[in-house]
Amino acid sequence: MSIELKSAKEIEAIRVSSQMAAETLLIVGDQLRAGMTTDDINTIVHDDTLRRGATPSPLNYKGFPKSVCTSVNHIVCHGIPSAQVLKNGDIINVDVTTFFNGFHGDTSATFFIGTPSPSARHVTEICRKALDLGIAEVKDGARFGDIGAAIQQYVEASGCSVVRDFVGHGIGRRFHEPPQVKHYGRRGTGERMRAGMVFTIEPMVNEGGWEIEVDERDRWTVTTADRSLSAQFEHTIVVTKSGCEILTERKRPLRLSESVPAVFAS
Ligand code: MF3
Ligand code: CO
Ligand code: CO
């Protein structure tokens, strides 16, 4: 199936949903602390989304049982909120997707609970920068392979790995639409990006190998095969003639993530 070009009206609607998701993620950052459970995060996201007159896209999506994905430490993605208590040193990705007025917006970030270990800090900062480098490749006429190549080159040069089994995705009236946006690959390959395409970039970066496993009991939770730490950041973007607009851009720094001073030189 081909990649839809969104109209200005559709882009505005996705911008609204995306800004709601971005604001909900900021509120999660404001409230996160050691001692909280991942179910508490689910409650924050669920209630904040409904308060906006919107719906949390994950709830009942292909049977997903909660309103947000919460992925702690070696969980790569699709972690299901539970009674698990967050403790000092944990890292957690919170992935918020908001459905409003017929359109979805999707964004996630990795947070530090207390003081991260040097390796937790490393994998998280590499992933944060990898998303930025991927976004920097986006422009009318560039190729999807350019995004993957930029991310893979940086992540692997930093001694980490890029998850292969999950990709960014087109987004709009549906949560997941074409194209599949790989976070690895070769420059100059893949379809050309065109102004009006709307998709996510959401690299998952592992401290060890890229191989993953899916929990065979819940069929959702994705872990690193080697149980090394994993981080993820995600934005929803729209391609423009000169580059792109980050539809899920935040209006202020994310507490316990962006506002934590860097402790190493990259
Ligand atoms: N938000 C995830 C993404 O970035 C998808 C989660 S699907 C769910 O694509 F069912 F687990 F919510
Ligand atoms: Co997401
Ligand atoms: Co996504």
PDB file of C-alpha atoms and ligand atoms in Angstrom:
ATOM      1  CA  MET A   1       0.000   0.000   0.000  1.00  0.00           C
ATOM      2  CA  SER A   2       1.256   3.466  -0.801  1.00  0.00           C
ATOM      3  CA  ILE A   3       2.122   6.279   1.609  1.00  0.00           C
ATOM      4  CA  GLU A   4      -0.670   8.831   2.009  1.00  0.00           C
ATOM      5  CA  LEU A   5      -0.002  12.527   1.535  1.00  0.00           C
ATOM      6  CA  LYS A   6      -1.968  14.427   4.160  1.00  0.00           C
ATOM      7  CA  SER A   7      -3.835  17.651   3.391  1.00  0.00           C
ATOM      8  CA  ALA A   8      -3.210  20.823   5.403  1.00  0.00           C
ATOM      9  CA  LYS A   9      -6.436  20.133   7.334  1.00  0.00           C
ATOM     10  CA  GLU A  10      -5.405  16.582   8.140  1.00  0.00           C
ATOM     11  CA  ILE A  11      -1.961  17.755   9.243  1.00  0.00           C
ATOM     12  CA  GLU A  12      -3.556  20.314  11.550  1.00  0.00           C
ATOM     13  CA  ALA A  13      -5.710  17.590  13.103  1.00  0.00           C
ATOM     14  CA  ILE A  14      -2.674  15.329  13.643  1.00  0.00           C
ATOM     15  CA  ARG A  15      -0.836  18.343  15.126  1.00  0.00           C
ATOM     16  CA  VAL A  16      -3.618  18.748  17.696  1.00  0.00           C
ATOM     17  CA  SER A  17      -3.552  15.050  18.700  1.00  0.00           C
ATOM     18  CA  SER A  18       0.260  15.092  18.734  1.00  0.00           C
ATOM     19  CA  GLN A  19       0.387  18.148  20.998  1.00  0.00           C
ATOM     20  CA  MET A  20      -2.038  16.434  23.385  1.00  0.00           C
ATOM     21  CA  ALA A  21       0.255  13.383  23.518  1.00  0.00           C
ATOM     22  CA  ALA A  22       3.290  15.649  24.054  1.00  0.00           C
ATOM     23  CA  GLU A  23       1.570  17.477  26.914  1.00  0.00           C
ATOM     24  CA  THR A  24       0.486  14.239  28.561  1.00  0.00           C
ATOM     25  CA  LEU A  25       4.093  13.001  28.382  1.00  0.00           C
ATOM     26  CA  LEU A  26       5.251  16.238  30.082  1.00  0.00           C
ATOM     27  CA  ILE A  27       2.730  15.622  32.873  1.00  0.00           C
ATOM     28  CA  VAL A  28       4.017  12.069  33.308  1.00  0.00           C
ATOM     29  CA  GLY A  29       7.513  13.539  33.714  1.00  0.00           C
ATOM     30  CA  ASP A  30       6.252  16.004  36.317  1.00  0.00           C
ATOM     31  CA  GLN A  31       4.726  13.228  38.426  1.00  0.00           C
ATOM     32  CA  LEU A  32       7.221  10.366  38.049  1.00  0.00           C
ATOM     33  CA  ARG A  33       9.075   9.247  41.179  1.00  0.00           C
ATOM     34  CA  ALA A  34      10.584   6.196  42.849  1.00  0.00           C
ATOM     35  CA  GLY A  35       7.905   4.234  44.707  1.00  0.00           C
ATOM     36  CA  MET A  36       5.297   4.771  42.007  1.00  0.00           C
ATOM     37  CA  THR A  37       3.980   1.751  40.103  1.00  0.00           C
ATOM     38  CA  THR A  38       3.700   1.526  36.336  1.00  0.00           C
ATOM     39  CA  ASP A  39      -0.065   1.201  36.926  1.00  0.00           C
ATOM     40  CA  ASP A  40       0.097   4.674  38.510  1.00  0.00           C
ATOM     41  CA  ILE A  41       1.565   5.962  35.222  1.00  0.00           C
ATOM     42  CA  ASN A  42      -1.285   4.264  33.370  1.00  0.00           C
ATOM     43  CA  THR A  43      -3.782   6.097  35.570  1.00  0.00           C
ATOM     44  CA  ILE A  44      -2.051   9.456  34.966  1.00  0.00           C
ATOM     45  CA  VAL A  45      -2.053   8.943  31.185  1.00  0.00           C
ATOM     46  CA  HIS A  46      -5.573   7.555  31.048  1.00  0.00           C
ATOM     47  CA  ASP A  47      -7.098  10.345  33.155  1.00  0.00           C
ATOM     48  CA  ASP A  48      -5.128  13.142  31.478  1.00  0.00           C
ATOM     49  CA  THR A  49      -6.114  11.891  28.015  1.00  0.00           C
ATOM     50  CA  LEU A  50      -9.825  11.706  28.896  1.00  0.00           C
ATOM     51  CA  ARG A  51      -9.630  15.150  30.526  1.00  0.00           C
ATOM     52  CA  ARG A  52      -8.680  16.498  27.080  1.00  0.00           C
ATOM     53  CA  GLY A  53     -11.732  14.865  25.522  1.00  0.00           C
ATOM     54  CA  ALA A  54      -9.465  12.347  23.781  1.00  0.00           C
ATOM     55  CA  THR A  55      -8.961   8.554  23.920  1.00  0.00           C
ATOM     56  CA  PRO A  56      -5.735   6.632  24.686  1.00  0.00           C
ATOM     57  CA  SER A  57      -4.970   4.789  21.424  1.00  0.00           C
ATOM     58  CA  PRO A  58      -3.253   1.763  23.045  1.00  0.00           C
ATOM     59  CA  LEU A  59      -6.322   0.741  25.100  1.00  0.00           C
ATOM     60  CA  ASN A  60      -7.769  -2.394  23.444  1.00  0.00           C
ATOM     61  CA  TYR A  61      -5.553  -1.864  20.371  1.00  0.00           C
ATOM     62  CA  LYS A  62      -5.088  -5.438  19.074  1.00  0.00           C
ATOM     63  CA  GLY A  63      -6.021  -6.511  22.597  1.00  0.00           C
ATOM     64  CA  PHE A  64      -3.504  -4.327  24.479  1.00  0.00           C
ATOM     65  CA  PRO A  65      -4.998  -4.115  27.993  1.00  0.00           C
ATOM     66  CA  LYS A  66      -3.839  -0.648  29.149  1.00  0.00           C
ATOM     67  CA  SER A  67      -3.743   3.010  28.047  1.00  0.00           C
ATOM     68  CA  VAL A  68       0.037   3.453  27.743  1.00  0.00           C
ATOM     69  CA  CYS A  69       3.170   1.348  27.272  1.00  0.00           C
ATOM     70  CA  THR A  70       5.650   1.455  30.171  1.00  0.00           C
ATOM     71  CA  SER A  71       8.955  -0.275  29.408  1.00  0.00           C
ATOM     72  CA  VAL A  72      11.440  -0.554  32.305  1.00  0.00           C
ATOM     73  CA  ASN A  73      15.191  -1.332  31.979  1.00  0.00           C
ATOM     74  CA  HIS A  74      15.618  -4.396  29.700  1.00  0.00           C
ATOM     75  CA  ILE A  75      12.065  -4.074  28.380  1.00  0.00           C
ATOM     76  CA  VAL A  76      12.419  -2.788  24.813  1.00  0.00           C
ATOM     77  CA  CYS A  77       8.797  -1.746  24.164  1.00  0.00           C
ATOM     78  CA  HIS A  78       5.139  -2.655  24.734  1.00  0.00           C
ATOM     79  CA  GLY A  79       5.589  -3.059  28.492  1.00  0.00           C
ATOM     80  CA  ILE A  80       2.182  -3.466  30.167  1.00  0.00           C
ATOM     81  CA  PRO A  81       1.547  -1.261  33.220  1.00  0.00           C
ATOM     82  CA  SER A  82       1.391  -3.363  36.388  1.00  0.00           C
ATOM     83  CA  ALA A  83       1.986  -3.317  40.143  1.00  0.00           C
ATOM     84  CA  GLN A  84       5.754  -3.123  39.484  1.00  0.00           C
ATOM     85  CA  VAL A  85       7.266  -0.429  41.715  1.00  0.00           C
ATOM     86  CA  LEU A  86       9.805   1.971  40.176  1.00  0.00           C
ATOM     87  CA  LYS A  87      13.078   2.114  42.091  1.00  0.00           C
ATOM     88  CA  ASN A  88      16.144   4.315  42.160  1.00  0.00           C
ATOM     89  CA  GLY A  89      18.343   3.604  39.119  1.00  0.00           C
ATOM     90  CA  ASP A  90      15.561   2.349  36.831  1.00  0.00           C
ATOM     91  CA  ILE A  91      15.075   3.769  33.357  1.00  0.00           C
ATOM     92  CA  ILE A  92      11.577   3.751  31.907  1.00  0.00           C
ATOM     93  CA  ASN A  93      10.160   4.527  28.493  1.00  0.00           C
ATOM     94  CA  VAL A  94       6.624   5.899  28.553  1.00  0.00           C
ATOM     95  CA  ASP A  95       4.921   5.759  25.138  1.00  0.00           C
ATOM     96  CA  VAL A  96       1.807   7.945  24.838  1.00  0.00           C
ATOM     97  CA  THR A  97      -0.542   7.813  21.853  1.00  0.00           C
ATOM     98  CA  THR A  98      -3.595  10.080  21.781  1.00  0.00           C
ATOM     99  CA  PHE A  99      -6.657   9.774  19.511  1.00  0.00           C
ATOM    100  CA  PHE A 100      -8.675  12.968  19.079  1.00  0.00           C
ATOM    101  CA  ASN A 101     -11.112  14.121  16.388  1.00  0.00           C
ATOM    102  CA  GLY A 102     -10.314  11.108  14.190  1.00  0.00           C
ATOM    103  CA  PHE A 103      -6.502  11.288  14.269  1.00  0.00           C
ATOM    104  CA  HIS A 104      -3.640   9.822  16.309  1.00  0.00           C
ATOM    105  CA  GLY A 105      -0.444  11.431  17.665  1.00  0.00           C
ATOM    106  CA  ASP A 106       2.363   9.240  19.072  1.00  0.00           C
ATOM    107  CA  THR A 107       5.400  10.155  21.221  1.00  0.00           C
ATOM    108  CA  SER A 108       7.627   8.549  23.822  1.00  0.00           C
ATOM    109  CA  ALA A 109      10.664   9.235  25.973  1.00  0.00           C
ATOM    110  CA  THR A 110      12.945   7.440  28.398  1.00  0.00           C
ATOM    111  CA  PHE A 111      13.109   8.815  31.962  1.00  0.00           C
ATOM    112  CA  PHE A 112      15.602   8.321  34.797  1.00  0.00           C
ATOM    113  CA  ILE A 113      14.273   7.313  38.203  1.00  0.00           C
ATOM    114  CA  GLY A 114      16.813   8.663  40.671  1.00  0.00           C
ATOM    115  CA  THR A 115      20.435   8.421  39.604  1.00  0.00           C
ATOM    116  CA  PRO A 116      21.070   6.298  36.496  1.00  0.00           C
ATOM    117  CA  SER A 117      24.084   3.992  36.244  1.00  0.00           C
ATOM    118  CA  PRO A 118      26.667   5.129  33.686  1.00  0.00           C
ATOM    119  CA  SER A 119      25.471   2.453  31.250  1.00  0.00           C
ATOM    120  CA  ALA A 120      21.803   3.433  31.676  1.00  0.00           C
ATOM    121  CA  ARG A 121      22.783   7.028  31.072  1.00  0.00           C
ATOM    122  CA  HIS A 122      24.835   6.036  28.022  1.00  0.00           C
ATOM    123  CA  VAL A 123      22.189   3.963  26.222  1.00  0.00           C
ATOM    124  CA  THR A 124      19.543   6.621  26.888  1.00  0.00           C
ATOM    125  CA  GLU A 125      21.636   9.544  25.604  1.00  0.00           C
ATOM    126  CA  ILE A 126      22.721   7.588  22.525  1.00  0.00           C
ATOM    127  CA  CYS A 127      19.064   6.879  21.755  1.00  0.00           C
ATOM    128  CA  ARG A 128      17.984  10.484  22.315  1.00  0.00           C
ATOM    129  CA  LYS A 129      20.671  11.699  19.893  1.00  0.00           C
ATOM    130  CA  ALA A 130      19.872   8.910  17.417  1.00  0.00           C
ATOM    131  CA  LEU A 131      16.284  10.146  17.113  1.00  0.00           C
ATOM    132  CA  ASP A 132      17.565  13.699  16.507  1.00  0.00           C
ATOM    133  CA  LEU A 133      19.948  12.441  13.807  1.00  0.00           C
ATOM    134  CA  GLY A 134      17.138  10.506  12.130  1.00  0.00           C
ATOM    135  CA  ILE A 135      14.881  13.568  12.152  1.00  0.00           C
ATOM    136  CA  ALA A 136      17.702  15.658  10.640  1.00  0.00           C
ATOM    137  CA  GLU A 137      17.598  13.438   7.517  1.00  0.00           C
ATOM    138  CA  VAL A 138      13.929  14.182   6.813  1.00  0.00           C
ATOM    139  CA  LYS A 139      13.221  16.381   3.809  1.00  0.00           C
ATOM    140  CA  ASP A 140      11.142  16.253   0.621  1.00  0.00           C
ATOM    141  CA  GLY A 141      13.128  14.095  -1.826  1.00  0.00           C
ATOM    142  CA  ALA A 142      15.326  12.325   0.747  1.00  0.00           C
ATOM    143  CA  ARG A 143      14.998   8.549   1.108  1.00  0.00           C
ATOM    144  CA  PHE A 144      13.750   6.507   4.045  1.00  0.00           C
ATOM    145  CA  GLY A 145      17.032   4.582   4.036  1.00  0.00           C
ATOM    146  CA  ASP A 146      18.834   7.815   4.908  1.00  0.00           C
ATOM    147  CA  ILE A 147      17.014   7.908   8.260  1.00  0.00           C
ATOM    148  CA  GLY A 148      17.953   4.341   9.131  1.00  0.00           C
ATOM    149  CA  ALA A 149      21.546   4.754   7.997  1.00  0.00           C
ATOM    150  CA  ALA A 150      22.107   7.887  10.097  1.00  0.00           C
ATOM    151  CA  ILE A 151      20.664   6.203  13.195  1.00  0.00           C
ATOM    152  CA  GLN A 152      22.454   2.872  12.762  1.00  0.00           C
ATOM    153  CA  GLN A 153      25.818   4.454  12.006  1.00  0.00           C
ATOM    154  CA  TYR A 154      25.754   6.614  15.144  1.00  0.00           C
ATOM    155  CA  VAL A 155      24.358   3.953  17.477  1.00  0.00           C
ATOM    156  CA  GLU A 156      26.806   1.252  16.400  1.00  0.00           C
ATOM    157  CA  ALA A 157      29.786   3.656  16.490  1.00  0.00           C
ATOM    158  CA  SER A 158      28.749   4.297  20.105  1.00  0.00           C
ATOM    159  CA  GLY A 159      28.936   0.567  20.950  1.00  0.00           C
ATOM    160  CA  CYS A 160      25.182   0.019  21.170  1.00  0.00           C
ATOM    161  CA  SER A 161      22.748  -1.719  18.793  1.00  0.00           C
ATOM    162  CA  VAL A 162      19.503  -0.875  16.984  1.00  0.00           C
ATOM    163  CA  VAL A 163      16.449  -3.116  17.341  1.00  0.00           C
ATOM    164  CA  ARG A 164      15.439  -4.554  13.941  1.00  0.00           C
ATOM    165  CA  ASP A 165      12.040  -6.058  14.698  1.00  0.00           C
ATOM    166  CA  PHE A 166      10.122  -2.827  15.374  1.00  0.00           C
ATOM    167  CA  VAL A 167       9.893   0.222  13.127  1.00  0.00           C
ATOM    168  CA  GLY A 168       8.498   3.729  12.964  1.00  0.00           C
ATOM    169  CA  HIS A 169       5.239   4.033  11.049  1.00  0.00           C
ATOM    170  CA  GLY A 170       2.919   6.260   9.108  1.00  0.00           C
ATOM    171  CA  ILE A 171       0.184   7.677  11.323  1.00  0.00           C
ATOM    172  CA  GLY A 172      -3.070   9.558  10.817  1.00  0.00           C
ATOM    173  CA  ARG A 173      -6.594   8.170  10.877  1.00  0.00           C
ATOM    174  CA  ARG A 174      -4.970   4.848  11.771  1.00  0.00           C
ATOM    175  CA  PHE A 175      -2.453   4.226  14.573  1.00  0.00           C
ATOM    176  CA  HIS A 176      -0.109   2.353  12.230  1.00  0.00           C
ATOM    177  CA  GLU A 177      -0.093   3.095   8.486  1.00  0.00           C
ATOM    178  CA  PRO A 178       2.495   2.693   5.717  1.00  0.00           C
ATOM    179  CA  PRO A 179       5.410   3.236   5.526  1.00  0.00           C
ATOM    180  CA  GLN A 180       7.480   1.119   7.901  1.00  0.00           C
ATOM    181  CA  VAL A 181      10.354   3.381   8.953  1.00  0.00           C
ATOM    182  CA  LYS A 182      13.440   1.273   9.698  1.00  0.00           C
ATOM    183  CA  HIS A 183      16.018   2.535  12.186  1.00  0.00           C
ATOM    184  CA  TYR A 184      18.840   0.786  10.304  1.00  0.00           C
ATOM    185  CA  GLY A 185      19.744   0.438   6.647  1.00  0.00           C
ATOM    186  CA  ARG A 186      21.604   2.035   3.789  1.00  0.00           C
ATOM    187  CA  ARG A 187      21.706   5.604   2.585  1.00  0.00           C
ATOM    188  CA  GLY A 188      20.115   6.175  -0.824  1.00  0.00           C
ATOM    189  CA  THR A 189      17.739   3.205  -0.501  1.00  0.00           C
ATOM    190  CA  GLY A 190      13.994   3.047   0.099  1.00  0.00           C
ATOM    191  CA  GLU A 191      11.138   5.249  -1.052  1.00  0.00           C
ATOM    192  CA  ARG A 192      11.491   8.993  -1.348  1.00  0.00           C
ATOM    193  CA  MET A 193       9.955  11.179   1.351  1.00  0.00           C
ATOM    194  CA  ARG A 194       7.439  13.729   0.110  1.00  0.00           C
ATOM    195  CA  ALA A 195       6.036  16.865   1.732  1.00  0.00           C
ATOM    196  CA  GLY A 196       2.791  15.921   3.497  1.00  0.00           C
ATOM    197  CA  MET A 197       3.889  12.447   4.617  1.00  0.00           C
ATOM    198  CA  VAL A 198       3.322  11.983   8.357  1.00  0.00           C
ATOM    199  CA  PHE A 199       5.170   9.244  10.234  1.00  0.00           C
ATOM    200  CA  THR A 200       6.980   8.399  13.447  1.00  0.00           C
ATOM    201  CA  ILE A 201      10.656   7.794  14.068  1.00  0.00           C
ATOM    202  CA  GLU A 202      11.136   5.755  17.239  1.00  0.00           C
ATOM    203  CA  PRO A 203      14.517   4.042  17.550  1.00  0.00           C
ATOM    204  CA  MET A 204      14.955   1.365  20.205  1.00  0.00           C
ATOM    205  CA  VAL A 205      18.612   1.222  21.249  1.00  0.00           C
ATOM    206  CA  ASN A 206      20.091  -1.671  23.237  1.00  0.00           C
ATOM    207  CA  GLU A 207      23.213  -1.615  25.366  1.00  0.00           C
ATOM    208  CA  GLY A 208      24.056  -5.154  24.142  1.00  0.00           C
ATOM    209  CA  GLY A 209      22.828  -7.041  21.072  1.00  0.00           C
ATOM    210  CA  TRP A 210      19.839  -6.053  18.929  1.00  0.00           C
ATOM    211  CA  GLU A 211      18.028  -9.365  19.317  1.00  0.00           C
ATOM    212  CA  ILE A 212      14.731  -9.299  21.184  1.00  0.00           C
ATOM    213  CA  GLU A 213      12.226 -11.764  22.654  1.00  0.00           C
ATOM    214  CA  VAL A 214       8.473 -11.451  23.098  1.00  0.00           C
ATOM    215  CA  ASP A 215       7.057 -12.692  26.418  1.00  0.00           C
ATOM    216  CA  GLU A 216       5.229 -15.895  25.601  1.00  0.00           C
ATOM    217  CA  ARG A 217       2.710 -15.493  28.433  1.00  0.00           C
ATOM    218  CA  ASP A 218       1.411 -11.970  27.764  1.00  0.00           C
ATOM    219  CA  ARG A 219       2.482 -11.901  24.056  1.00  0.00           C
ATOM    220  CA  TRP A 220       3.212  -8.145  24.348  1.00  0.00           C
ATOM    221  CA  THR A 221       6.271  -7.447  26.516  1.00  0.00           C
ATOM    222  CA  VAL A 222       9.400  -7.198  24.371  1.00  0.00           C
ATOM    223  CA  THR A 223      12.754  -7.718  26.128  1.00  0.00           C
ATOM    224  CA  THR A 224      16.356  -7.688  24.974  1.00  0.00           C
ATOM    225  CA  ALA A 225      17.439 -11.299  24.380  1.00  0.00           C
ATOM    226  CA  ASP A 226      20.610 -10.714  26.430  1.00  0.00           C
ATOM    227  CA  ARG A 227      18.714  -8.766  29.161  1.00  0.00           C
ATOM    228  CA  SER A 228      20.836  -5.658  28.534  1.00  0.00           C
ATOM    229  CA  LEU A 229      19.248  -2.224  28.996  1.00  0.00           C
ATOM    230  CA  SER A 230      17.164  -0.653  26.224  1.00  0.00           C
ATOM    231  CA  ALA A 231      16.028   2.943  25.630  1.00  0.00           C
ATOM    232  CA  GLN A 232      13.569   4.528  23.181  1.00  0.00           C
ATOM    233  CA  PHE A 233      12.456   7.988  22.059  1.00  0.00           C
ATOM    234  CA  GLU A 234       9.684   8.744  19.563  1.00  0.00           C
ATOM    235  CA  HIS A 235       8.314  11.727  17.685  1.00  0.00           C
ATOM    236  CA  THR A 236       5.538  12.132  15.108  1.00  0.00           C
ATOM    237  CA  ILE A 237       6.731  14.327  12.223  1.00  0.00           C
ATOM    238  CA  VAL A 238       5.466  15.762   8.943  1.00  0.00           C
ATOM    239  CA  VAL A 239       7.740  16.127   5.927  1.00  0.00           C
ATOM    240  CA  THR A 240       8.022  19.640   4.474  1.00  0.00           C
ATOM    241  CA  LYS A 241       9.815  21.006   1.392  1.00  0.00           C
ATOM    242  CA  SER A 242      12.742  22.231   3.474  1.00  0.00           C
ATOM    243  CA  GLY A 243      12.856  19.549   6.180  1.00  0.00           C
ATOM    244  CA  CYS A 244      10.192  18.568   8.677  1.00  0.00           C
ATOM    245  CA  GLU A 245       7.994  19.756  11.513  1.00  0.00           C
ATOM    246  CA  ILE A 246       8.057  17.779  14.761  1.00  0.00           C
ATOM    247  CA  LEU A 247       4.338  17.554  15.533  1.00  0.00           C
ATOM    248  CA  THR A 248       4.986  16.150  19.037  1.00  0.00           C
ATOM    249  CA  GLU A 249       7.592  18.795  19.916  1.00  0.00           C
ATOM    250  CA  ARG A 250       7.438  19.734  23.594  1.00  0.00           C
ATOM    251  CA  LYS A 251       6.888  23.274  24.875  1.00  0.00           C
ATOM    252  CA  ARG A 252       9.331  22.788  27.772  1.00  0.00           C
ATOM    253  CA  PRO A 253      12.048  20.304  28.811  1.00  0.00           C
ATOM    254  CA  LEU A 254      10.957  16.878  30.002  1.00  0.00           C
ATOM    255  CA  ARG A 255      11.593  16.421  33.730  1.00  0.00           C
ATOM    256  CA  LEU A 256      13.797  13.413  34.650  1.00  0.00           C
ATOM    257  CA  SER A 257      14.912  13.118  31.045  1.00  0.00           C
ATOM    258  CA  GLU A 258      15.951  16.253  29.128  1.00  0.00           C
ATOM    259  CA  SER A 259      16.542  18.387  32.191  1.00  0.00           C
ATOM    260  CA  VAL A 260      19.016  15.932  33.749  1.00  0.00           C
ATOM    261  CA  PRO A 261      22.526  17.336  33.218  1.00  0.00           C
ATOM    262  CA  ALA A 262      24.771  15.252  30.984  1.00  0.00           C
ATOM    263  CA  VAL A 263      27.476  13.385  32.864  1.00  0.00           C
ATOM    264  CA  PHE A 264      29.553  12.243  29.926  1.00  0.00           C
ATOM    265  CA  ALA A 265      30.808  13.778  26.709  1.00  0.00           C
ATOM    266  CA  SER A 266      29.384  12.001  23.692  1.00  0.00           C
TER     267      SER A 266
HETATM  268  N1  MF3 B   1       2.947   3.416  20.706  1.00  0.00           N
HETATM  269  C1  MF3 B   1       3.576   2.260  20.079  1.00  0.00           C
HETATM  270  C2  MF3 B   1       4.231   2.787  18.830  1.00  0.00           C
HETATM  271  O1  MF3 B   1       5.014   3.669  18.955  1.00  0.00           O
HETATM  272  C3  MF3 B   1       2.611   1.178  19.765  1.00  0.00           C
HETATM  273  C4  MF3 B   1       2.029   0.557  20.953  1.00  0.00           C
HETATM  274  S1  MF3 B   1       0.896  -0.629  20.453  1.00  0.00           S
HETATM  275  C5  MF3 B   1       0.190  -1.062  21.925  1.00  0.00           C
HETATM  276  O2  MF3 B   1       3.972   2.416  17.725  1.00  0.00           O
HETATM  277  F1  MF3 B   1      -0.824  -1.788  21.632  1.00  0.00           F
HETATM  278  F2  MF3 B   1       1.099  -1.703  22.632  1.00  0.00           F
HETATM  279  F3  MF3 B   1      -0.177   0.018  22.556  1.00  0.00           F
HETATM  280 CO    CO B   2       4.507   5.120  20.382  1.00  0.00          CO
HETATM  281 CO    CO B   3       4.789   4.741  17.181  1.00  0.00          CO
END
